[in-house]
XYZ file of C-alpha atoms in Angstrom:
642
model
C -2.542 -23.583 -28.076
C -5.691 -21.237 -29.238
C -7.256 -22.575 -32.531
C -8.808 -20.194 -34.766
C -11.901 -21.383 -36.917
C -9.421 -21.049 -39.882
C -7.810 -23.347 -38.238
C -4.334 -21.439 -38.002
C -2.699 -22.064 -34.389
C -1.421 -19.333 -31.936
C 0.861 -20.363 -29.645
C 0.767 -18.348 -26.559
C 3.482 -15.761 -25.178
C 4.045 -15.026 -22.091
C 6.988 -11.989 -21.714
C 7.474 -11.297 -18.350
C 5.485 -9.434 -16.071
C 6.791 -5.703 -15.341
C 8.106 -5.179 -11.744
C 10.506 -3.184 -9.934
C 11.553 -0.252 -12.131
C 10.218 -0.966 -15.081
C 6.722 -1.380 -13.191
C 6.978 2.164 -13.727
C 6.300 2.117 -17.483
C 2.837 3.275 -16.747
C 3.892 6.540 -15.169
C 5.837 7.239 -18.483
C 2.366 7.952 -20.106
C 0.709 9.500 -16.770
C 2.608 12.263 -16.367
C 2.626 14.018 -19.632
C -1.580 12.982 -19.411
C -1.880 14.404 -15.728
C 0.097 17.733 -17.348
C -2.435 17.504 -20.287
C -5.788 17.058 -17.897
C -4.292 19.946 -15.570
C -3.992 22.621 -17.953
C -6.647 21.929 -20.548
C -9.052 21.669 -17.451
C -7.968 23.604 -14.490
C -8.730 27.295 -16.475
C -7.082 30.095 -16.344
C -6.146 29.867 -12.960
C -3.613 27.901 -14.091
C -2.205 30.519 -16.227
C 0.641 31.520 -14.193
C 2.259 28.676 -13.469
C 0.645 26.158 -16.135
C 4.166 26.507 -18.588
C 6.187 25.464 -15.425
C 4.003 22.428 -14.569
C 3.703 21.386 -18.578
C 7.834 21.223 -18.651
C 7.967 19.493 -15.266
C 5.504 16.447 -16.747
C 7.792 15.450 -19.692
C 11.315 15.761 -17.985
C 8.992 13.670 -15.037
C 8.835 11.081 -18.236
C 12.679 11.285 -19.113
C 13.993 10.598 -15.552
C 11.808 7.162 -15.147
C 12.727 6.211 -18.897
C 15.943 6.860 -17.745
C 16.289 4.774 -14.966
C 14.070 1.523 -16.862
C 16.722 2.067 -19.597
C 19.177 1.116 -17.401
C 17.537 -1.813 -15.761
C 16.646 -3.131 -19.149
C 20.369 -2.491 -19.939
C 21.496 -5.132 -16.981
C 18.921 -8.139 -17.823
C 20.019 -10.777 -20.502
C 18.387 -10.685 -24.352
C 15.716 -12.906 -23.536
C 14.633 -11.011 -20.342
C 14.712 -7.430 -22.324
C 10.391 -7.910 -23.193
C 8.283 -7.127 -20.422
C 4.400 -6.374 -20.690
C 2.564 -4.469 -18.185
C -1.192 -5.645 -18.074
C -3.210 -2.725 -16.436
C -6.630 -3.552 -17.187
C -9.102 -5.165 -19.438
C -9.940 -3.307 -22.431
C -12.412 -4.303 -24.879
C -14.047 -7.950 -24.297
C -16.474 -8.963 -27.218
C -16.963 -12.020 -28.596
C -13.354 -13.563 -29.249
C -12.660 -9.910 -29.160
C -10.424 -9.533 -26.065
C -7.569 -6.574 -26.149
C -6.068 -5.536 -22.742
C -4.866 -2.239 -22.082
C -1.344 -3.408 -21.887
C 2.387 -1.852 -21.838
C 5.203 -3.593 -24.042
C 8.651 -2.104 -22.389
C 11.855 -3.712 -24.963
C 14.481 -2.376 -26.814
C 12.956 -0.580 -29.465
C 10.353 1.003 -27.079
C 13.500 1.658 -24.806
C 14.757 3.776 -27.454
C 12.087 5.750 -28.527
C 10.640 6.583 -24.689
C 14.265 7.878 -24.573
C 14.098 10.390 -27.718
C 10.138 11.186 -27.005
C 10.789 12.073 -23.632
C 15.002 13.788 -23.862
C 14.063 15.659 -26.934
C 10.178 16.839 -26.102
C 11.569 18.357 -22.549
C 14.436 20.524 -24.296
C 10.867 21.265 -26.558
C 9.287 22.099 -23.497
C 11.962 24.405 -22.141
C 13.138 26.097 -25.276
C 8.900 27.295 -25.116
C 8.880 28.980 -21.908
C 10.791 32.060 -23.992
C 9.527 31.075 -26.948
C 5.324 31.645 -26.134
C 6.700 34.023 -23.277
C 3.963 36.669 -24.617
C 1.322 34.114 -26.234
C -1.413 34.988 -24.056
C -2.318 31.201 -24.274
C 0.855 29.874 -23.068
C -0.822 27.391 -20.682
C -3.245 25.905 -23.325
C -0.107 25.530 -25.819
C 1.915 23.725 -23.110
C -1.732 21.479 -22.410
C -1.395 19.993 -26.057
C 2.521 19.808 -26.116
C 1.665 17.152 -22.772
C -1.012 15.726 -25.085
C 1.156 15.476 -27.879
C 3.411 13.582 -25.776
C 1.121 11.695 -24.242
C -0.569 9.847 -26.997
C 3.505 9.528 -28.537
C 4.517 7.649 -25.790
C 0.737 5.318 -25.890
C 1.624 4.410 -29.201
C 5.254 3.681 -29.045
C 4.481 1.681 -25.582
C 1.401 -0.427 -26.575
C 1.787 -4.231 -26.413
C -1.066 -4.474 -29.793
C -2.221 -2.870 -32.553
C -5.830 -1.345 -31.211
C -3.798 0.453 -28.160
C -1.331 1.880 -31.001
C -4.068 2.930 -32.707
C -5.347 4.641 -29.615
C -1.888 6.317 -29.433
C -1.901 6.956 -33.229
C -5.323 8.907 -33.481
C -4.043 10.927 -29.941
C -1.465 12.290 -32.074
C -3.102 12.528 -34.838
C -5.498 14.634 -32.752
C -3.184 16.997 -31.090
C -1.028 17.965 -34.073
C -4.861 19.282 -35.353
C -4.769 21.212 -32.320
C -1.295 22.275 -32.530
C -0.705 23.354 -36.157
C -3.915 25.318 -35.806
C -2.895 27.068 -32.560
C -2.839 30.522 -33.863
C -6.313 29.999 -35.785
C -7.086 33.175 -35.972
C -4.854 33.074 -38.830
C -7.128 31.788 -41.994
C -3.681 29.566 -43.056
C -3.022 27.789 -39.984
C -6.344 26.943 -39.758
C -6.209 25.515 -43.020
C -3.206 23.765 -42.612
C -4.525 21.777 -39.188
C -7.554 20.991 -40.955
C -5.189 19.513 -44.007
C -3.158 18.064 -42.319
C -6.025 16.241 -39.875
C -7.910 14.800 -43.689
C -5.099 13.506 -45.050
C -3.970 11.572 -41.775
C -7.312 10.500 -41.866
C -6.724 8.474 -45.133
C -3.637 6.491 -43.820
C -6.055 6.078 -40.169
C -8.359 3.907 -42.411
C -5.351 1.940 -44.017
C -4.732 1.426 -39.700
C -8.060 0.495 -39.122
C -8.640 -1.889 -42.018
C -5.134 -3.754 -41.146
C -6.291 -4.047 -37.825
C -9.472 -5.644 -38.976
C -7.358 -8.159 -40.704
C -5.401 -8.633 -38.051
C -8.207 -9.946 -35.890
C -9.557 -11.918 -38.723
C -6.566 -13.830 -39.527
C -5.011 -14.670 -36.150
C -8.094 -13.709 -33.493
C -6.074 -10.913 -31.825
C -4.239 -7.820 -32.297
C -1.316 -8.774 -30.061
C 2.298 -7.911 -31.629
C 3.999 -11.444 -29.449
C 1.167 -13.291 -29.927
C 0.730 -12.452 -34.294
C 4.645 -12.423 -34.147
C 4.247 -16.040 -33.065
C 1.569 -16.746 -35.304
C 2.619 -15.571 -38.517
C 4.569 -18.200 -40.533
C 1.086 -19.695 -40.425
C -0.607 -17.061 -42.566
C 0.036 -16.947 -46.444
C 2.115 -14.628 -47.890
C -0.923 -12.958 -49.513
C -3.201 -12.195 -46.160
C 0.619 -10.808 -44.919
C 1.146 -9.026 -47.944
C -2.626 -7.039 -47.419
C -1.858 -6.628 -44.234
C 1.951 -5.040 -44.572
C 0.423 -3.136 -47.205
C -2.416 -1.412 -45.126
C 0.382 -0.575 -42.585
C 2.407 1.105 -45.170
C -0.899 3.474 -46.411
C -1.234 4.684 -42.148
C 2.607 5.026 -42.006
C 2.881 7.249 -45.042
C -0.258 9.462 -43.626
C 1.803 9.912 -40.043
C 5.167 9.867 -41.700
C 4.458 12.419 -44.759
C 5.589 10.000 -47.490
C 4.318 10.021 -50.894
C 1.535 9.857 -51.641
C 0.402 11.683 -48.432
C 2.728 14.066 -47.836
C 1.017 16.698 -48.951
C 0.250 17.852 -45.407
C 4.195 18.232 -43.956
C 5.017 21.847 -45.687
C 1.651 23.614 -44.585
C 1.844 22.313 -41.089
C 4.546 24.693 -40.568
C 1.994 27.404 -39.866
C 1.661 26.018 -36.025
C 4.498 27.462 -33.536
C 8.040 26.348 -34.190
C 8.509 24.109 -31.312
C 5.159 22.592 -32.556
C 7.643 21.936 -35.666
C 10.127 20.765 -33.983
C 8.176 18.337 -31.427
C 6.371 16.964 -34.753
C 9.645 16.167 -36.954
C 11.801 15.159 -34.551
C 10.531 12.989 -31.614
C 6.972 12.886 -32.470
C 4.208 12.732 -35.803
C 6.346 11.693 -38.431
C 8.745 8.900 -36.409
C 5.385 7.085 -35.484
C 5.135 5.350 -39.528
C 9.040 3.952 -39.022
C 8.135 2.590 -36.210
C 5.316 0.864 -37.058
C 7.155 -0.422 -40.010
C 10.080 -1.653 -37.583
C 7.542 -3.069 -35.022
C 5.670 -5.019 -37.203
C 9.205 -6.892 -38.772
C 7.192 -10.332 -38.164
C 4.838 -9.326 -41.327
C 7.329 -7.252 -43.880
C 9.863 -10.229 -43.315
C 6.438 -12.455 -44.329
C 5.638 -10.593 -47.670
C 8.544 -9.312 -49.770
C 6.115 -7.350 -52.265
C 4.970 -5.342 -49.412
C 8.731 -4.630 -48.351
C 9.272 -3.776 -51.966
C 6.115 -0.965 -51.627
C 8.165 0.472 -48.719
C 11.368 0.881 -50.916
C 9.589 2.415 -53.791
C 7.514 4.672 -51.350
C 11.005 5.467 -49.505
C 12.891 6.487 -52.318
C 10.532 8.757 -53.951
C 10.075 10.284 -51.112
C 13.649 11.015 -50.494
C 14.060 12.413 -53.910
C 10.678 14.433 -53.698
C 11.387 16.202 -50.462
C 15.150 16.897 -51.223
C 13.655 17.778 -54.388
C 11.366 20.550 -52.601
C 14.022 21.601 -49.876
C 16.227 23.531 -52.609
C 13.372 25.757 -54.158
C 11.709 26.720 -50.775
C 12.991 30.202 -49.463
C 10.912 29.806 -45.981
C 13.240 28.299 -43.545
C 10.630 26.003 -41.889
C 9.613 24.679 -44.863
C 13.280 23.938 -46.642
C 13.505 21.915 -42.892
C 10.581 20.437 -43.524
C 11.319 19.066 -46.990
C 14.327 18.033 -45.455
C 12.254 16.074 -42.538
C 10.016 14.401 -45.581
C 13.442 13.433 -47.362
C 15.365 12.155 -44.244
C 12.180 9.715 -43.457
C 12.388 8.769 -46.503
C 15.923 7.482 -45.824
C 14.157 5.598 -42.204
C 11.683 3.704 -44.160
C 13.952 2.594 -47.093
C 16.346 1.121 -44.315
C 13.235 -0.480 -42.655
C 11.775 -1.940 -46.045
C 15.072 -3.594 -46.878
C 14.627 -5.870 -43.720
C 16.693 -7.793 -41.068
C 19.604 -5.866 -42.959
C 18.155 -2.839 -42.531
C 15.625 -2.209 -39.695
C 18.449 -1.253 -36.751
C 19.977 1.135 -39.277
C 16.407 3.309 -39.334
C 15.918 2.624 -35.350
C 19.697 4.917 -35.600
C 19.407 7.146 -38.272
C 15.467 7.804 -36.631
C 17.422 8.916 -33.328
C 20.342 10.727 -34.807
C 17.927 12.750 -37.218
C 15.970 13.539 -33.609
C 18.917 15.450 -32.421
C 19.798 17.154 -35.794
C 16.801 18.279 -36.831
C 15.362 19.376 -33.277
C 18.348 21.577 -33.018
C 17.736 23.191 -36.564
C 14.321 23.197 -35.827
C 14.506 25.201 -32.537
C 17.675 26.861 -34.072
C 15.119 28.381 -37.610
C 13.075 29.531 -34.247
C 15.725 30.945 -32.478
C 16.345 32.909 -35.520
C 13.288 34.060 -36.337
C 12.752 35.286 -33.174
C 15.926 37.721 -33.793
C 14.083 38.689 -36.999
C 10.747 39.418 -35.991
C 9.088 36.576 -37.315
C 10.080 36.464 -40.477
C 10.561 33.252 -41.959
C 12.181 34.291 -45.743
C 15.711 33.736 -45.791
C 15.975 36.231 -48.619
C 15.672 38.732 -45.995
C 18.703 37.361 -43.496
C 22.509 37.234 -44.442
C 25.685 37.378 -42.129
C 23.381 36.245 -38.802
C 26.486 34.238 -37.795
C 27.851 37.130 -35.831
C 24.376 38.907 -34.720
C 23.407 35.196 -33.587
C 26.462 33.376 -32.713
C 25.106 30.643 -30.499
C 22.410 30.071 -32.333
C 24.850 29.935 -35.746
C 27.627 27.022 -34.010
C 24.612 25.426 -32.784
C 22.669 25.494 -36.048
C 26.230 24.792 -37.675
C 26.311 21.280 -35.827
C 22.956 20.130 -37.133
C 23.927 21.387 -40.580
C 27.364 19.375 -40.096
C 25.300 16.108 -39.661
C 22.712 16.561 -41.464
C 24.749 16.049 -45.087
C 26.805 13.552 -43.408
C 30.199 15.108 -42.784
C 32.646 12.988 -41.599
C 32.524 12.320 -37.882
C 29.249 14.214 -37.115
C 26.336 12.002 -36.024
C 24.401 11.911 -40.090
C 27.801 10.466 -41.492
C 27.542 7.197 -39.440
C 23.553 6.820 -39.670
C 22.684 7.814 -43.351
C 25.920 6.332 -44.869
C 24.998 3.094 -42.987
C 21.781 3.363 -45.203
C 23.426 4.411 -48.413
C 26.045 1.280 -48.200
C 22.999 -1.514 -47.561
C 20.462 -0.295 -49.989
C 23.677 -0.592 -52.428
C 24.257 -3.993 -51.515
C 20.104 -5.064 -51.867
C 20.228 -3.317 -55.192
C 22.075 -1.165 -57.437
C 19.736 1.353 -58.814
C 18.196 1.926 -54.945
C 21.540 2.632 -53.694
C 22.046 5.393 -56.398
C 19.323 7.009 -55.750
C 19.770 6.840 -52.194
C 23.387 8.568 -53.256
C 21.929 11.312 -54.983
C 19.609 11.754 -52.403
C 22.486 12.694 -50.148
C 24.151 15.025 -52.894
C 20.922 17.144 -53.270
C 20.918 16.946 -49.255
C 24.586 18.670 -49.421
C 23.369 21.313 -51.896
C 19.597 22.556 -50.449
C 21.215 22.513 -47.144
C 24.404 24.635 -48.031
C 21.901 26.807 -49.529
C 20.080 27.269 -46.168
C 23.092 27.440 -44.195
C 24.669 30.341 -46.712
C 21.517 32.455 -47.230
C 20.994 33.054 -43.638
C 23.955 32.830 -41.808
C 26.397 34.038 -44.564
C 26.379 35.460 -48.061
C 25.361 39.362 -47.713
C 23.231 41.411 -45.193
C 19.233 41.782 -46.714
C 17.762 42.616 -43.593
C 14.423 44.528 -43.650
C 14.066 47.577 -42.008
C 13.543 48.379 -38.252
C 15.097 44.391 -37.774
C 17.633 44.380 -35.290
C 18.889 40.690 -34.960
C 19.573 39.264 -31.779
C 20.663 36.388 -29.475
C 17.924 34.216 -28.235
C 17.097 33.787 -24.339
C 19.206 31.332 -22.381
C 16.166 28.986 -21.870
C 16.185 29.015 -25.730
C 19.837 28.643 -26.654
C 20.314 25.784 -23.672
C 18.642 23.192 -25.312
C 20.095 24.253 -28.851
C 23.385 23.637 -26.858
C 22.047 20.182 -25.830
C 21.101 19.288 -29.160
C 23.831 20.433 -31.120
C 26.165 17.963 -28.767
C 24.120 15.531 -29.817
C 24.434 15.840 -33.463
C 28.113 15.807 -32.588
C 27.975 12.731 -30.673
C 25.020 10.763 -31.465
C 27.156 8.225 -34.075
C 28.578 6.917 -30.996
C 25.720 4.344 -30.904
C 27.252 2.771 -33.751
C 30.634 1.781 -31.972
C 30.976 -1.503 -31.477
C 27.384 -2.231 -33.550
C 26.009 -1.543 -29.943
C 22.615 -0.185 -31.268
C 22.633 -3.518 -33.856
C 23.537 -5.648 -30.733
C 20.289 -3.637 -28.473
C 18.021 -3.991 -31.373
C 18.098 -7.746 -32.441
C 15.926 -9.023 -29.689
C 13.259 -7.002 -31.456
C 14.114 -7.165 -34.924
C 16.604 -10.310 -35.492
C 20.262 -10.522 -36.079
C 21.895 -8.258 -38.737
C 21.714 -9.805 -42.612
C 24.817 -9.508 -44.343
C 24.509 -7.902 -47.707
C 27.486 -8.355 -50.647
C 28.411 -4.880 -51.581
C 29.272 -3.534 -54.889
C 32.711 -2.219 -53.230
C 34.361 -2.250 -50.726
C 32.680 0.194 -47.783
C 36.085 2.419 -47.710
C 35.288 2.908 -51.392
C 31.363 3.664 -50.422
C 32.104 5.902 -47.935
C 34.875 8.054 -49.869
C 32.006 8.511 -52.740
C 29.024 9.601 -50.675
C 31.388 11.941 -49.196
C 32.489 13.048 -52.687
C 28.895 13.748 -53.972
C 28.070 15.676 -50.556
C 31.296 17.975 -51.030
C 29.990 18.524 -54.862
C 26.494 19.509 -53.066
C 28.326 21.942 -51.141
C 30.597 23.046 -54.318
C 27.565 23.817 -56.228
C 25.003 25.650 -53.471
C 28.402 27.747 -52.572
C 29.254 29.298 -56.130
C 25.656 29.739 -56.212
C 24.385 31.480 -53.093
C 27.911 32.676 -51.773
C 30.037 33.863 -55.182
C 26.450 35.768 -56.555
C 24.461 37.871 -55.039
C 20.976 36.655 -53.808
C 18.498 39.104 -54.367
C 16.023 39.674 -51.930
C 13.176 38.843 -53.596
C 12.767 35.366 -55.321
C 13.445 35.994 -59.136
C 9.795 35.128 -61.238
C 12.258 34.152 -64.448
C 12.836 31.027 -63.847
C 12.895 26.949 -65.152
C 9.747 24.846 -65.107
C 12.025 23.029 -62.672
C 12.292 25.932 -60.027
C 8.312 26.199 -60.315
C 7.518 22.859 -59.905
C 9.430 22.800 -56.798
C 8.418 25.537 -55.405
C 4.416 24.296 -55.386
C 5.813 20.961 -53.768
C 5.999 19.300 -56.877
C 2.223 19.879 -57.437
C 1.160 17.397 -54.578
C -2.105 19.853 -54.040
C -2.736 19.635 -57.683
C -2.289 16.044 -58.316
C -4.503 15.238 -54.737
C -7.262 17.851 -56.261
C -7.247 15.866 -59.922
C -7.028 12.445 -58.676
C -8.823 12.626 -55.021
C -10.426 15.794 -54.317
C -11.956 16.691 -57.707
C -13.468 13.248 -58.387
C -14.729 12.901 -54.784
C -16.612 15.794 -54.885
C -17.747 15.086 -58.123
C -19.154 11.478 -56.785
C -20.427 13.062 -53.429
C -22.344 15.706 -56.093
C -24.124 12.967 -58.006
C -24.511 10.781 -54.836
C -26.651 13.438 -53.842
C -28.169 13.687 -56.795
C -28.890 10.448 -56.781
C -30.189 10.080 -53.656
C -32.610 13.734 -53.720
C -33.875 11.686 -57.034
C -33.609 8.673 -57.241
C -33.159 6.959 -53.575
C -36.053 9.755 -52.401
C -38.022 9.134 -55.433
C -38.140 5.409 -54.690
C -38.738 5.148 -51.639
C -41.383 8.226 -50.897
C -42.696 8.016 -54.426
C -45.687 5.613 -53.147
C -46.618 7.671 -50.147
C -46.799 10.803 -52.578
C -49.014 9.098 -55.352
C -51.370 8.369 -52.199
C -51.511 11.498 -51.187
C -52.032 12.361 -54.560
C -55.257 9.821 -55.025
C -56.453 11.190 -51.737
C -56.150 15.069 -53.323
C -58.477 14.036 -56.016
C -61.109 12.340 -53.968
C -61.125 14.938 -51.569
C -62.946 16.913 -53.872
C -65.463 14.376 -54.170
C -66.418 14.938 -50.687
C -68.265 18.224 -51.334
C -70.742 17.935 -47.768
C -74.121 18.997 -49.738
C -76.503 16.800 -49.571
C -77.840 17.045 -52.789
C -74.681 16.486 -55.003
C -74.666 12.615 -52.885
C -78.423 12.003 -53.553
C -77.306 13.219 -57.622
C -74.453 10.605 -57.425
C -76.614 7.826 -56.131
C -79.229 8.714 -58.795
C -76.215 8.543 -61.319
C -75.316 5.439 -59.958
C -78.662 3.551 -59.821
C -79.111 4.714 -63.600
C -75.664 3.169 -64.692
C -76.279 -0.294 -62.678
C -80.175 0.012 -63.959
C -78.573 0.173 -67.884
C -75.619 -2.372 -67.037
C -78.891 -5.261 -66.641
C -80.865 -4.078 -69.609
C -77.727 -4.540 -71.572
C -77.075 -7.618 -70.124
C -80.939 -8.823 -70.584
C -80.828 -8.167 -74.094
């Protein structure tokens, strides 16, 4: 047993050792790295081939996930955690973190949808950044990207998460900027790199505490630990880990960043909402079970957080006429929907694990399907301007069709079984959640209908010289890919297989007493999503929809369209005050701080000014002063005598 001064008791863990295949789990992170160090270094001689090698590193990644996926699959529960120790880290003190590898279930999972989803990435951008003439440097950061996913998903403690966590937080900077020499992706990186930087010190301050309270930043060995701690220090420290996961995972009040970050390339997009960025808050929500399960008024933060969020996004996604940014108020809703399953606990945590991978496959495919578009509409992302694509496009429409399909949860597809799933338990934990969660997926139905209708359907509002076209078969291959995905992906559901792979991780399922009975559940989400649907279609399919969004309308349609004011409520309560306090700060310190501290050296160099003069160098203005001096001392004794 290791004491700590404050006297709480670790036992240790020991998970097993990594050998055979799943000694591999290093080689996960190397490739996509090696990729990364290639391109970014080797120059331009690179440039020809560079694209080729950058696919070849992830899909590298997928094969050996792949194959440890399958070996973890054939141990028992209790043999499914294996650490990989591959050097020491950081020894300090009592300070002793080694760079080590955690390979279990959840991490299983994830390496799985990282490294499956980020090749198709990788492939659909061959075509894609076919005429970027920095191809090679693109496919450098999509490696890095990867990379630092996979270091954070795979770290056995919190500091090498964090290493993972800052990786990405670097290379979606890079990424979202890529085209810099446009003024608003250059903006957007930058945004989107400060306000990740506000959850990064929620991180870095719960990692402090986590050394503090149990002497090390190990998840088995604080797991073990933390029935010691009070529900207080656990309640701190879930609540620092919610402020970094709503930074990575765009949830209010940080989500400010998600809509603008849609000026980087679409697979950027794609990479970042579906296997990357904004997954990496859910799971550290999941991973860290052992302190939400500790401190119920943190898990209650995560449920408020959540269901604002889905609201606020969904919210957002039916006033945006950009098709990246409708999908990415979709992406900010649909996390919302991951972290309210993960802050209602042991009943909830394998239900955001699924609707995290489903939502991978969906949204990739509409993702990569809004690019596929655009790319048969020169770049133009305003769906005023499409109409009837379904038969210019028609790959690209089934495909796109499929995500749609289980995106609002239509029966079968893979959304149904994965949001409904989080509908019916937040309705069971509490009443007025659940609703909300319910409306959530009505305005879901409707914003998405809308999409679907105004570029696929309705009427033709193409600009001039646009000729729409089919995308390249390295494009539409992984759309294909994807879209059988959404189709299938509720099959991890059958038999409560993903609740069965999950509870070594997170526990065994909590039962929940439902309002009514799930048939009943199920039949009304699916009634609110068909009156979602109803509504968008006698709106955007029975009227006309000009091409040019109409300046006449509600306070409602405004707010929505500027996000809901998230810059302006940032600039009131953050920005404008913080420059105001850096202002007087500096004031403050030119003045006052200065002042202090240089004010004595001035006042004698001040003194020394004057005296200077005295020092004229003639000899007869010293022989008058020591004449004037002998006459004052000679009248200072006659005063005195007398």
């Amino acid at each position: 047993m290791f004491v700590m001064e404050t006297g709480l008791e670790i036992p240790v863990v020991n998970p097993e050792s990594a050998d055979g295949v799943l000694g591999l789990v290093w080689l996960v992170i190397a490739l996509p790295l090696l990729g990364a160090a290639v391109l970014l270094l080797g120059g331009r001689a690179t440039d020809k081939w560079g694209h080729w090698l950058g696919t070849a590193m992830p899909i590298g990644s997928f094969v050996v996930s792949l194959l440890m996926f399958l070996e973890l699959m054939s141990r028992e529960d209790e043999q499914r955690q294996v650490v990989q120790h591959l050097y020491d880290w950081i020894q300090v003190g009592t300070l002793d973190v080694g760079m080590d590898l955690l390979y279990d279930p959840l991490s299983a999972l994830f390496l799985l949808l990282i490294t499956g989803v980020g090749s198709l990435i990788h492939i659909y951008s061959i075509s894609y950044m076919e005429h970027d003439p920095r191809r090679r440097r693109f496919f450098g950061y999509l490696n890095l990207f990867v990379a630092a996913m996979l270091m954070l998903i795979l770290s056995e403690n919190y500091l090498g998460l964090f290493l993972g966590w800052e990786g990405v937080g670097l290379a979606s900077y890079l990424l979202i900027g890529f085209w810099q020499h446009k003024h608003s992706a250059a903006q957007a990186a930058k945004k989107a790199f400060v306000i990740n930087r506000v959850g990064d010190m929620g991180m870095a301050c719960a990692i402090f505490l986590a050394f503090t309270l149990f002497g090390t930043t190990s998840f088995t060995a604080i797991s073990a630990a933390a029935d010691g701690a009070s529900e207080a220090a656990m309640t701190a420290f879930g609540l620092l880990l919610l402020l970094g996961a709503c930074g990575k995972s765009a949830q209010v009040p940080l989500q400010a960043w998600l809509l603008d970050a849609m000026e980087g390339p679409t697979p950027v997009s794609a990479l970042i909402h579906a296997a990357t960025m904004v997954t990496a808050g859910v799971y550290l929500v999941v991973r860290s079970n052992f302190v939400f399960d500790r401190a119920p008024d943190a898990q209650t933060a995560v449920i408020v957080v959540a269901v604002v969020t889905i609201l606020w996004g969904a919210v957002i996604g039916c006033a945006k006429d950009d098709i990246k940014k409708a999908l990415a108020g979709s992406t900010m809703s649909q996390i919302g929907y991951m972290m309210l399953a993960a802050g209602l606990g042991p009943a909830g945590y394998a239900f955001a694990i699924f609707h995290l991978l489903t939502h991978g496959f969906f949204k990739a495919n509409m993702f990569l399907g809004a690019g596929s578009v655009m790319h048969g509409m020169n770049d133009d992302v305003d769906m005023r301007h499409y109409g009837v694509l379904n038969k210019a496009m028609p790959v690209t429409f089934i495909t796109f069709a499929m995500g749609y399909l289980a995106i609002i949860g239509f029966p079968g597809f893979s959304g149904f079984w994965s949001k409904d799933k989080i509908i019916e338990v937040a309705l069971g934990e509490n009443l007025l959640v659940g609703i909300c969660a319910l409306v959530g997926a009505g305005v879901t139905a409707f914003y998405m209908t809308r999409l679907m209708l105004m570029t696929f359907f309705s009427e033709k509002r193409w600009q001039k010289d646009v000729h729409p076209h089919e995308s390249p078969k390295l494009m539409t291959f992984p759309l294909i890919v994807l879209a059988a995905l959404s189709v299938l992906g509720g099959l991890l559901l059958a038999g409560k297989w993903i609740i069965h792979w999950l509870e070594p991780v997170v526990g065994p399922e909590e039962e929940h007493e439902l309002p009514l009975p799930v048939l009943a559940i199920t039949g009304i989400t699916v009634l609110v999503v068909a009156i979602g649907v109803a509504v968008a279609f006698m709106l955007f399919q029975k009227q006309r929809v000009p091409a040019v969004a109409p300046t006449d309308v509600s306070i409602f349609t405004k707010a929505a369209r500027n996000d809901l004011y998230g810059d302006a409520i940032n600039e009131g309560l953050v920005v404008g005050p913080g420059r105001r306090l850096v202002a007087a700060l500096f004031v403050f310190d030119r003045r006052g701080a200065d002042g202090l501290f240089m004010g004595g050296g001035t006042s004698v160099k001040a003194l020394g000014g004057v005296l200077r003069r005295v020092q004229t160098g003639y000899v007869r203005s010293y022989a008058l002063s020591v004449l004037v001096g002998v006459v004052l001392v000679a009248l200072a004794m006659l005063a005195v005598q007398i």
